[in-house]
mmCIF file of C-alpha atoms in Angstrom:
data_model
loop_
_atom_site.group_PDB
_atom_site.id
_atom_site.type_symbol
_atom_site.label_atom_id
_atom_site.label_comp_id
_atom_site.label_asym_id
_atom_site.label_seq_id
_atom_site.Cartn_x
_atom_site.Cartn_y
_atom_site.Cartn_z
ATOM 1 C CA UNK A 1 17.932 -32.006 -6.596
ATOM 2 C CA UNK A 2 15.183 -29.388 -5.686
ATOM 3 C CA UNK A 3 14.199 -26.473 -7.072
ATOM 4 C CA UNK A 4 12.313 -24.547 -3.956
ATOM 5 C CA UNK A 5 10.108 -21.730 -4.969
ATOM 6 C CA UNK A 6 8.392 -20.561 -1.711
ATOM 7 C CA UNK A 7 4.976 -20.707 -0.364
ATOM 8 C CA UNK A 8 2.079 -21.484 -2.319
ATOM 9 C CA UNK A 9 -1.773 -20.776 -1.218
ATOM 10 C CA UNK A 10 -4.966 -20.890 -3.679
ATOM 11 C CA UNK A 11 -5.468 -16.974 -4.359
ATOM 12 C CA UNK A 12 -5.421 -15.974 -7.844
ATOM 13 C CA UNK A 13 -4.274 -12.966 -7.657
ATOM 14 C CA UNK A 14 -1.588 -13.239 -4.645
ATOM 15 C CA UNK A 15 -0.069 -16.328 -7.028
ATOM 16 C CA UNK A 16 0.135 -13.775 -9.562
ATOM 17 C CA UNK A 17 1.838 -10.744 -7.847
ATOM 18 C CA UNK A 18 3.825 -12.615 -5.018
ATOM 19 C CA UNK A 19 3.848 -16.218 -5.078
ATOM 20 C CA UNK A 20 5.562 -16.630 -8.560
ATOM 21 C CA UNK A 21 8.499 -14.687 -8.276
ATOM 22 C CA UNK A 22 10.834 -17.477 -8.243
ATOM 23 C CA UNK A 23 9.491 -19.255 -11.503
ATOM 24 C CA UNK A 24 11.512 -17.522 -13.559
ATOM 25 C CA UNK A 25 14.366 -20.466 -13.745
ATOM 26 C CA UNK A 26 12.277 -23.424 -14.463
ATOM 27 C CA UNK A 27 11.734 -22.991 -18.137
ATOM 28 C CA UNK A 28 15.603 -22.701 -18.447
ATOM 29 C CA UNK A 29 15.783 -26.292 -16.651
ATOM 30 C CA UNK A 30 16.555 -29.379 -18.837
ATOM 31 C CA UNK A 31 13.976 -31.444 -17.442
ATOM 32 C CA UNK A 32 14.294 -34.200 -20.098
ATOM 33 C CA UNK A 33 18.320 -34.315 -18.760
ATOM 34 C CA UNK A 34 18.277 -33.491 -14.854
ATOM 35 C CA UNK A 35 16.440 -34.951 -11.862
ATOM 36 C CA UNK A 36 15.011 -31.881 -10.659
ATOM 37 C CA UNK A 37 11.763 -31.296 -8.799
ATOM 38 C CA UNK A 38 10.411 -28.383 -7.673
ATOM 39 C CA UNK A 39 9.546 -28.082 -3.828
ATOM 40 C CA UNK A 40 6.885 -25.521 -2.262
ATOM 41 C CA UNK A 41 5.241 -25.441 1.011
ATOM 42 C CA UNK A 42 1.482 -24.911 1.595
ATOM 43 C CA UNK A 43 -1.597 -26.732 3.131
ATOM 44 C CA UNK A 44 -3.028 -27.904 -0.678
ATOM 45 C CA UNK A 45 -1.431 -29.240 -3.541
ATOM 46 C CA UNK A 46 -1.481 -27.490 -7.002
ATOM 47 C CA UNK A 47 -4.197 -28.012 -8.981
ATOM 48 C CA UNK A 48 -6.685 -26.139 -11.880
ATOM 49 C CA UNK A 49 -5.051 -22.937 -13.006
ATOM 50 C CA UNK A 50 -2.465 -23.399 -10.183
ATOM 51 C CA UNK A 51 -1.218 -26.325 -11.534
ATOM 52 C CA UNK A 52 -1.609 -25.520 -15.331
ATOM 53 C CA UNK A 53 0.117 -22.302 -15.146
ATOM 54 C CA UNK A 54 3.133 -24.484 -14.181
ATOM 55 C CA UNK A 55 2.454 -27.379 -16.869
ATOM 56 C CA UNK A 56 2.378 -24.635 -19.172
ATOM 57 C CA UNK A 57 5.828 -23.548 -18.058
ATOM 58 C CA UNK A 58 7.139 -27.515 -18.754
ATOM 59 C CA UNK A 59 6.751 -28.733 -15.289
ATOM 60 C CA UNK A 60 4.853 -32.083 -15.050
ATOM 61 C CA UNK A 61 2.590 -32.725 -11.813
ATOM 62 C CA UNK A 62 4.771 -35.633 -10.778
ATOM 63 C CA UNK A 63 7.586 -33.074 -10.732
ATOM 64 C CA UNK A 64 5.610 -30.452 -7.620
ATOM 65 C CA UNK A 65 6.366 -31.381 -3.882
ATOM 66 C CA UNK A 66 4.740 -30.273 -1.433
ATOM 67 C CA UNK A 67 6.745 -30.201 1.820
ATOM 68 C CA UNK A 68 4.725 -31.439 5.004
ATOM 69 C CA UNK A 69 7.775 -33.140 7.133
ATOM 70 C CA UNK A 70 11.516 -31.858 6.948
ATOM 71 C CA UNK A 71 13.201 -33.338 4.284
ATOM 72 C CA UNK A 72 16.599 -34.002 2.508
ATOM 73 C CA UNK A 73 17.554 -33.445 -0.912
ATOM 74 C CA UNK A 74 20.934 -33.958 -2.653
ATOM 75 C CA UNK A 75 20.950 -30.039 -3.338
ATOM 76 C CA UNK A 76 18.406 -27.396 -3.376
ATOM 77 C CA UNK A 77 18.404 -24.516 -5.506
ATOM 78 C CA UNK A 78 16.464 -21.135 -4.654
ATOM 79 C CA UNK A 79 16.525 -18.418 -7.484
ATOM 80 C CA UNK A 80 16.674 -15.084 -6.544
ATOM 81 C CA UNK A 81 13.423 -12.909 -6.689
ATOM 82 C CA UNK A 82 12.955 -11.811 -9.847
ATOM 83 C CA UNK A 83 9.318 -9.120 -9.047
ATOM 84 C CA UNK A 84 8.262 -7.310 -6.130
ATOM 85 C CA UNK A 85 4.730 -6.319 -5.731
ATOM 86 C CA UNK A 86 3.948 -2.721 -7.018
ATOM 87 C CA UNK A 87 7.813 -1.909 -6.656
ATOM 88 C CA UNK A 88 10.218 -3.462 -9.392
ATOM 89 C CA UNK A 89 10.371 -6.367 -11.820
ATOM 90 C CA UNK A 90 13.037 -7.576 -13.706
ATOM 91 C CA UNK A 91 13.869 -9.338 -17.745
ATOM 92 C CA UNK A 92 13.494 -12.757 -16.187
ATOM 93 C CA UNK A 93 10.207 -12.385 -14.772
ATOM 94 C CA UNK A 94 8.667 -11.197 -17.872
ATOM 95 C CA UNK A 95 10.730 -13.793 -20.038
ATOM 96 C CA UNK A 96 9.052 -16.726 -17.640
ATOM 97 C CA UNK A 97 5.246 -14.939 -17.801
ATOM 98 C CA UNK A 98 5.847 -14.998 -21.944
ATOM 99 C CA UNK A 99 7.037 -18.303 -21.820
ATOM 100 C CA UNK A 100 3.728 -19.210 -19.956
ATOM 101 C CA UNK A 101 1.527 -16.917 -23.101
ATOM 102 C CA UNK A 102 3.341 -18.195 -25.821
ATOM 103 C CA UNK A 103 2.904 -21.756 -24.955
ATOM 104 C CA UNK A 104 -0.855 -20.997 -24.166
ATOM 105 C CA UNK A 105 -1.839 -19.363 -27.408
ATOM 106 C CA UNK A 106 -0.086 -22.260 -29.497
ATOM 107 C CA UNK A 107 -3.385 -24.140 -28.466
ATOM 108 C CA UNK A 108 -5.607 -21.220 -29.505
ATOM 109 C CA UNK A 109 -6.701 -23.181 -32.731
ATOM 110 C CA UNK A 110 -8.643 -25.307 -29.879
ATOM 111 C CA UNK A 111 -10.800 -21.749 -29.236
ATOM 112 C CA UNK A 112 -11.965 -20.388 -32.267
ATOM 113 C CA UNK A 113 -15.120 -18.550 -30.539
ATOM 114 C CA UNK A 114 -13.114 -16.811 -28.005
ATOM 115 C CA UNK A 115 -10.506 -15.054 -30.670
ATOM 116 C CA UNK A 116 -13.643 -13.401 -32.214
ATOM 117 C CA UNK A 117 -14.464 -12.060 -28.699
ATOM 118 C CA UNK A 118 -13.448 -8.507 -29.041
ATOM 119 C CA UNK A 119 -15.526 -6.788 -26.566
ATOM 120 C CA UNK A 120 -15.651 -8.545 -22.976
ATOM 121 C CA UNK A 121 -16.740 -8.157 -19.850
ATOM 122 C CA UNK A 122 -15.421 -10.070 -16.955
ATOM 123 C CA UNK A 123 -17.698 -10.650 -14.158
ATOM 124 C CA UNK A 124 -16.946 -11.334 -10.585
ATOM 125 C CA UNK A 125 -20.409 -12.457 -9.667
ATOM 126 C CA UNK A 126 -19.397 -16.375 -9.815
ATOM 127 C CA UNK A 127 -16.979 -15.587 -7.526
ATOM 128 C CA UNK A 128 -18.241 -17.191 -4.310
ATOM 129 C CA UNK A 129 -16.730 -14.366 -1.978
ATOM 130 C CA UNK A 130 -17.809 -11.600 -4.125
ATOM 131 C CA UNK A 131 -21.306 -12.899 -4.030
ATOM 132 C CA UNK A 132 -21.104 -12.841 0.042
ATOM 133 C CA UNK A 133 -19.600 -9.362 -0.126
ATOM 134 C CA UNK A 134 -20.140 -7.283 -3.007
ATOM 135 C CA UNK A 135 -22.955 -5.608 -4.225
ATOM 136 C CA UNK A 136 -24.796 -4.106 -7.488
ATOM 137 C CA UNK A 137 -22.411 -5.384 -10.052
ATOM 138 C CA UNK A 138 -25.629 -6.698 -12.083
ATOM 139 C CA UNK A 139 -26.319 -3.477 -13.276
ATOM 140 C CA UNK A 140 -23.105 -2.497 -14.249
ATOM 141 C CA UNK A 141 -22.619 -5.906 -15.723
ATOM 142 C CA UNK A 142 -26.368 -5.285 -17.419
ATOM 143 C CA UNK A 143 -25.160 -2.028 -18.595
ATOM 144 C CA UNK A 144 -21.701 -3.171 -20.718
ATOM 145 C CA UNK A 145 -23.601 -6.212 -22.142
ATOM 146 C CA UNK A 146 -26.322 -3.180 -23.682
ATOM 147 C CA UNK A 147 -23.293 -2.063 -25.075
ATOM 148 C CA UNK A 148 -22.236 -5.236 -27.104
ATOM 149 C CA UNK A 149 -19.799 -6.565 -24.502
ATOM 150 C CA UNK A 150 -19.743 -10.238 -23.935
ATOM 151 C CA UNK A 151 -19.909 -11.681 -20.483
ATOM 152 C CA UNK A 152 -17.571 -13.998 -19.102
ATOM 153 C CA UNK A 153 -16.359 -15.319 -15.469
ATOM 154 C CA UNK A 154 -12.890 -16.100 -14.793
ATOM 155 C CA UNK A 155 -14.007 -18.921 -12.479
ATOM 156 C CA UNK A 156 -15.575 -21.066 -15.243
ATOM 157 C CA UNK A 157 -12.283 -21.009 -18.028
ATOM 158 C CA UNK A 158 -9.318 -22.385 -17.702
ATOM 159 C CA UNK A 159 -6.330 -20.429 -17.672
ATOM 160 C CA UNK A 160 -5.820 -20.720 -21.999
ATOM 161 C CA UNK A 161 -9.104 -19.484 -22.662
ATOM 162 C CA UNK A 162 -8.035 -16.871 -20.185
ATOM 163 C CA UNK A 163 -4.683 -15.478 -21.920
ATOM 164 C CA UNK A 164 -6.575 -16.095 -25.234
ATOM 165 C CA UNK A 165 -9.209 -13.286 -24.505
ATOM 166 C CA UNK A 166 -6.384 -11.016 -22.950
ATOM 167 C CA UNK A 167 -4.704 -11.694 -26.305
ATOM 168 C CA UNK A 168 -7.153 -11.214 -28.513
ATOM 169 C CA UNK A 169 -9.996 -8.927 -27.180
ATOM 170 C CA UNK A 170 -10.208 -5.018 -28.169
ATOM 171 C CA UNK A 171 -11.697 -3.861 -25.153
ATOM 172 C CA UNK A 172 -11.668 -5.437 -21.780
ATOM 173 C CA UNK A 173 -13.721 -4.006 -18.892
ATOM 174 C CA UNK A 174 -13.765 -5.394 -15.377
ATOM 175 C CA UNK A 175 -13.656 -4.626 -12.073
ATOM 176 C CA UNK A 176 -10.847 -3.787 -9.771
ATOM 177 C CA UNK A 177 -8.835 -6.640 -7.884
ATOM 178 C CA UNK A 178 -7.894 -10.011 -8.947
ATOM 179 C CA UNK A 179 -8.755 -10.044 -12.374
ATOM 180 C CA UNK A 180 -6.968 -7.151 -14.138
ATOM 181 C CA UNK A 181 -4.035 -8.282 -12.800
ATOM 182 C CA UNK A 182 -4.105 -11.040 -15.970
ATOM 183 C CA UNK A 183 -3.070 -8.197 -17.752
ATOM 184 C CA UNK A 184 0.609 -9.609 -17.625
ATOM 185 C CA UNK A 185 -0.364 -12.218 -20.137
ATOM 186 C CA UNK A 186 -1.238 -9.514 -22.594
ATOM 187 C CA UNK A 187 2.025 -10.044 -25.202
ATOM 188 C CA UNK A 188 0.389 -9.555 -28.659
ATOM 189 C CA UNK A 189 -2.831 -7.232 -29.095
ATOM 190 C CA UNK A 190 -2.837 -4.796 -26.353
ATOM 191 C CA UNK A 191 -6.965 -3.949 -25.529
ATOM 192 C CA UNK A 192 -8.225 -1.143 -24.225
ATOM 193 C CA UNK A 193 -8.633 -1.688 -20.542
ATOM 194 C CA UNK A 194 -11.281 -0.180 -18.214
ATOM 195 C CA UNK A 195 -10.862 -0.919 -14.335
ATOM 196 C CA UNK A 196 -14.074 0.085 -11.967
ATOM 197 C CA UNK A 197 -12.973 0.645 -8.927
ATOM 198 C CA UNK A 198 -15.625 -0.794 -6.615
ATOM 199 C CA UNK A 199 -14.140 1.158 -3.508
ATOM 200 C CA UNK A 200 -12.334 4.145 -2.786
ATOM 201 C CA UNK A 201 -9.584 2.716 -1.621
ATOM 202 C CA UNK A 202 -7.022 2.204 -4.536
ATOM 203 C CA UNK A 203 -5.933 -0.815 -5.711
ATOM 204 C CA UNK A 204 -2.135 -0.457 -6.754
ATOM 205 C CA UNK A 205 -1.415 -3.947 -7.580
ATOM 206 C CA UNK A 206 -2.512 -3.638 -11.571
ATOM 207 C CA UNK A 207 -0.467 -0.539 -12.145
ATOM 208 C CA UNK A 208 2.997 -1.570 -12.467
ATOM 209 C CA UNK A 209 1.756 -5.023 -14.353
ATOM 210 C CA UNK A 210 0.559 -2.279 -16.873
ATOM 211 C CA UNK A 211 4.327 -0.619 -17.208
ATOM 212 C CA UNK A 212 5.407 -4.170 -17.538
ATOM 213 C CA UNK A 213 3.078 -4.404 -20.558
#
């Protein structure tokens, strides 16, 4: 049997806000008891955060097909959506994204530095695109760590370390796009959240992930 949960592409922050709206019945699978696996289409396989972000929600690699040819299956199963992007969002969704917090904080022991980092400042300058594209982030990134913020990039932690900071940290500053959409792994501590905008065109995506938390 398959589970089939859409398209899948390597973009943070589209994985986050349309790409896992589906996910919300695969913790509720037996996986020990049924022969499930869970189909997707793309041009890469899951892997990194991708692919953790579903371990963390009980699905082994071996259980992730990626669809290249048509192919049969006994039955497939395709759960309803369960978010839509700066519209709506329902009890399951937020029940799968806390099933994906809780079971990355029970390995916070492994990160003692990072639950003493209450001020931080997430940078997007080892983003490769960013570094191609965006400009003069040094000196607002200069001017927060003055202030006693610590500096970290999303790129170089894996996605624990990740929800540990957003569960953890007292103030969070970054700038507008990809990354304050982690916000929806924010369950416990809620920190104080600035967003820079870094154009004037405004970025809706992080404001309904904020009602949601």
């Amino acid at each position: 049997d398959a589970v089939y949960i859409g398209l899948f592409f390597p973009h943070w922050g589209h994985f986050l806000v349309d790409l896992i709206t589906r996910l919300w019945a695969l913790p509720r699978l037996e996986w020990d008891r049924q022969d499930f696996v869970v189909a997707f289409l793309g041009d890469q396989e899951l892997s990194g955060n991708y692919l953790r972000f579903f371990e963390l929600l009980g699905v082994e690699k071996d259980r992730l097909v990626r669809i290249t040819e048509p192919t049969r299956f006994r039955k497939v199963y395709i759960p309803a959506q369960a978010f839509k992007s700066c519209e709506w969002y329902t009890e399951e969704h937020l029940e799968m994204l806390n099933y994906v917090t809780d079971a990355a904080l029970r390995s916070k022991q492994m990160y003692p530095e990072l639950q003493k980092a209450e001020k931080v400042y997430f940078t997007r300058r080892s983003f490769s695109k960013a570094l191609d594209s965006e400009f003069g982030e040094e000196y607002f990134e200069e001017f927060w760590i003055q202030n006693g913020f610590q500096r970290l990039a999303p790129e170089q932690m894996d996605l624990e370390e990740q929800i540990i900071i957003w569960n953890h940290a007292k103030q969070i500053v970054c700038i507008n796009g990809t990354i304050p959409l982690n916000v929806i792994f924010c369950k416990g501590q809620k920190p104080s959240l600035i967003v820079l905008n870094k154009t004037s065109i405004v970025h809706e995506n992080p404001y309904l992930l904020l009602e949601m938390r």
